[in-house]
Amino acid sequence: MSKIWLDGKLVDRQDAKISVFDHGLLYGDGVFEGIRVYNGKIFEFEAHIRRLYESAKAIRMEVPMTAAELSEAVTETVKANNIKSGYIRLVVTRGVGDLGLNPFLCKRASVFIIADHIKLYPEEYYEKGMKVVSALTVRNHPLSLPPQVKSLNYLNNILAKIEALDAGAGEAIMYNHEGFVAEATGDNVFVVRGGVIFTPPVQAGSLEGITRAVVIHLAKADGFEVVEKNLTRFDLYVSDEVFLTGTAAEVIGVVTIDGRIVGDGKPGTITRLLRKKFYDYAHS
Ligand code: PMP
């Protein structure tokens, strides 16, 4: 029976319930993190905790515990569920309030932690590459909702994900209001052209992905040039390789975009190299 950490206590899954008056549910008012466990070790733990507190600060929400206490709670939940390799969902909701928007009427933010096994994309996607489509749904304007905030409000991404699913694709590429690539619905986007690796800057509307940062670091350490620059649909269409990065996806090659074949239609050499480097780094 899995145990969920909920506001200071480990409870059974069926008892892990929050109020219908929680603003996390009423308005998507809250923040979260998705974190991996590899070989019993919590991957990039500090970076995830830091991002969670920054997301909370950006939306004027106080996490009702210190970073050290929260980290301890995450570790305890992983242990209680005996997760050696898995996924952690760490969520802070605005808490219980009334039916109005005012977040300051919510007395205390609620924290819950789920540690479970993970379902990656099907193995076939990693071997043969994934099909993606360009979403018509434009990524939230960065001045409306800073893309760095990993908020509970994912409707923008969900609408684009529906477009991907309707098209029989694994992911959708989201563009910003200017037509530049922002990110995929749950992953960051990279392009390889002439041996150089490109990725959109965060300002284009992407989450500052932790996998993205690790992959940039690993690529640079291996001598690759990595350039953050605005990318268009054209750049995706003519690139040698396209790959996505994310906590759940890790590094995954893209082989078609809007039906157009990327490179030679197989996950590219640099994509495969970085996938392997990422695997080794995560399991070291
Ligand atoms: N963009 C979005 C919208 C995401 O939800 C995520 C996380 N699933 C990412 C990018 C990748 O970020 P990370 O590598 O930190 O998981």
Coordinates of N, CA and C and ligand atoms in Angstrom, one line a residue, residues 32-36 43 48 51 87 89 139 147 149-151 154 157 171 174 182-189 205-214 245-250 278, ligand 1:
F32 N 4.4 23.0 -8.3 CA 4.8 21.6 -8.1 C 6.1 21.3 -8.7
E33 N 6.6 20.1 -8.4 CA 7.8 19.6 -9.0 C 7.6 18.1 -9.4
G34 N 8.3 17.7 -10.4 CA 8.3 16.2 -10.8 C 9.8 15.9 -10.7
I35 N 10.2 14.9 -9.9 CA 11.6 14.6 -9.6 C 11.8 13.1 -9.8
R36 N 13.0 12.7 -10.3 CA 13.3 11.3 -10.4 C 14.2 10.8 -9.3
F43 N 17.4 12.7 -7.9 CA 18.2 13.4 -8.9 C 18.0 14.9 -8.9
H48 N 15.6 21.1 -7.8 CA 14.2 21.0 -7.8 C 13.6 21.7 -6.6
R51 N 13.8 25.4 -7.3 CA 12.8 25.9 -8.3 C 11.4 25.9 -7.7
Y87 N 9.6 8.1 -9.4 CA 9.2 9.4 -9.7 C 8.5 10.0 -8.4
R89 N 6.2 13.3 -7.1 CA 5.4 14.4 -7.4 C 5.3 15.2 -6.1
R139 N 1.7 29.3 -26.8 CA 2.2 29.2 -25.4 C 1.8 30.5 -24.6
P147 N 7.1 31.7 -17.6 CA 7.3 30.3 -17.8 C 8.1 29.6 -16.8
V149 N 7.7 29.7 -13.7 CA 6.8 29.2 -12.6 C 6.2 27.9 -13.0
K150 N 6.5 26.8 -12.2 CA 6.0 25.5 -12.5 C 4.7 25.4 -11.8
S151 N 3.6 26.0 -12.3 CA 2.4 26.1 -11.6 C 1.4 25.0 -11.8
Y154 N -2.0 24.0 -15.9 CA -1.4 23.5 -17.1 C -2.4 23.4 -18.3
N157 N -0.9 23.9 -21.7 CA -0.2 22.8 -22.2 C -1.1 21.6 -22.5
E171 N 4.0 14.2 -28.8 CA 4.1 15.5 -28.1 C 3.7 16.6 -29.1
M174 N 5.1 23.8 -28.8 CA 4.3 25.0 -28.6 C 5.2 26.2 -29.0
A182 N 8.7 27.6 -28.1 CA 8.8 27.8 -26.7 C 9.2 26.5 -26.0
E183 N 8.4 25.5 -26.1 CA 8.8 24.2 -25.6 C 7.7 23.2 -26.0
A184 N 7.9 22.0 -25.6 CA 6.8 21.0 -25.8 C 5.9 21.0 -24.6
T185 N 4.8 20.3 -24.6 CA 3.8 20.4 -23.5 C 4.4 20.0 -22.1
G186 N 5.4 19.1 -22.1 CA 6.0 18.7 -20.9 C 7.4 18.5 -20.9
D187 N 8.0 19.1 -22.0 CA 9.5 18.9 -22.2 C 10.1 20.1 -22.9
N188 N 11.4 20.3 -22.7 CA 12.1 21.3 -23.5 C 12.6 20.8 -24.8
V189 N 12.8 21.7 -25.7 CA 13.1 21.4 -27.1 C 14.6 21.7 -27.4
G205 N 9.5 31.4 -23.6 CA 8.3 30.8 -23.0 C 8.5 29.4 -22.5
S206 N 9.7 29.1 -22.2 CA 9.9 27.7 -21.7 C 10.3 27.6 -20.2
L207 N 9.9 26.5 -19.6 CA 10.3 26.3 -18.3 C 11.8 26.1 -18.3
E208 N 12.4 26.6 -17.2 CA 13.9 26.4 -17.1 C 14.1 24.9 -16.6
G209 N 14.0 24.0 -17.6 CA 14.0 22.6 -17.2 C 15.3 22.2 -16.6
I210 N 15.2 21.3 -15.6 CA 16.4 20.8 -14.9 C 17.1 19.8 -15.8
T211 N 16.3 19.0 -16.5 CA 17.0 18.1 -17.5 C 17.7 18.9 -18.5
R212 N 17.1 20.0 -19.0 CA 17.6 20.9 -20.0 C 19.0 21.4 -19.5
A213 N 19.1 21.8 -18.2 CA 20.3 22.3 -17.7 C 21.4 21.2 -17.6
V214 N 21.0 20.0 -17.2 CA 21.9 18.9 -17.1 C 22.5 18.6 -18.5
T245 N 13.8 17.1 -23.9 CA 14.3 16.7 -22.6 C 13.3 17.0 -21.5
G246 N 13.2 16.2 -20.5 CA 12.3 16.4 -19.3 C 12.6 15.3 -18.3
T247 N 12.1 15.6 -17.1 CA 12.3 14.7 -16.0 C 11.7 13.3 -16.3
A248 N 10.5 13.3 -16.9 CA 9.9 12.0 -17.2 C 10.5 11.4 -18.5
A249 N 10.7 12.2 -19.5 CA 11.1 11.7 -20.8 C 12.6 11.5 -20.9
E250 N 13.4 12.1 -20.0 CA 14.9 12.2 -20.1 C 15.3 12.8 -21.4
F278 N 23.4 11.2 -20.5 CA 22.4 11.5 -19.4 C 22.2 10.3 -18.5
Ligands
PMP1 N1 8.4 22.2 -19.9 C1 7.3 21.9 -19.2 C2 6.1 22.6 -19.6 C3 7.3 20.9 -18.2 O1 6.2 20.6 -17.6 C4 8.5 20.2 -17.9 C5 8.6 19.2 -16.9 N2 7.8 18.1 -17.1 C6 9.7 20.6 -18.7 C7 9.6 21.6 -19.6 C8 11.0 19.9 -18.4 O2 11.5 20.3 -17.2 P1 12.3 19.3 -16.2 O3 13.5 18.9 -17.0 O4 12.7 20.2 -15.1 O5 11.4 18.2 -15.9

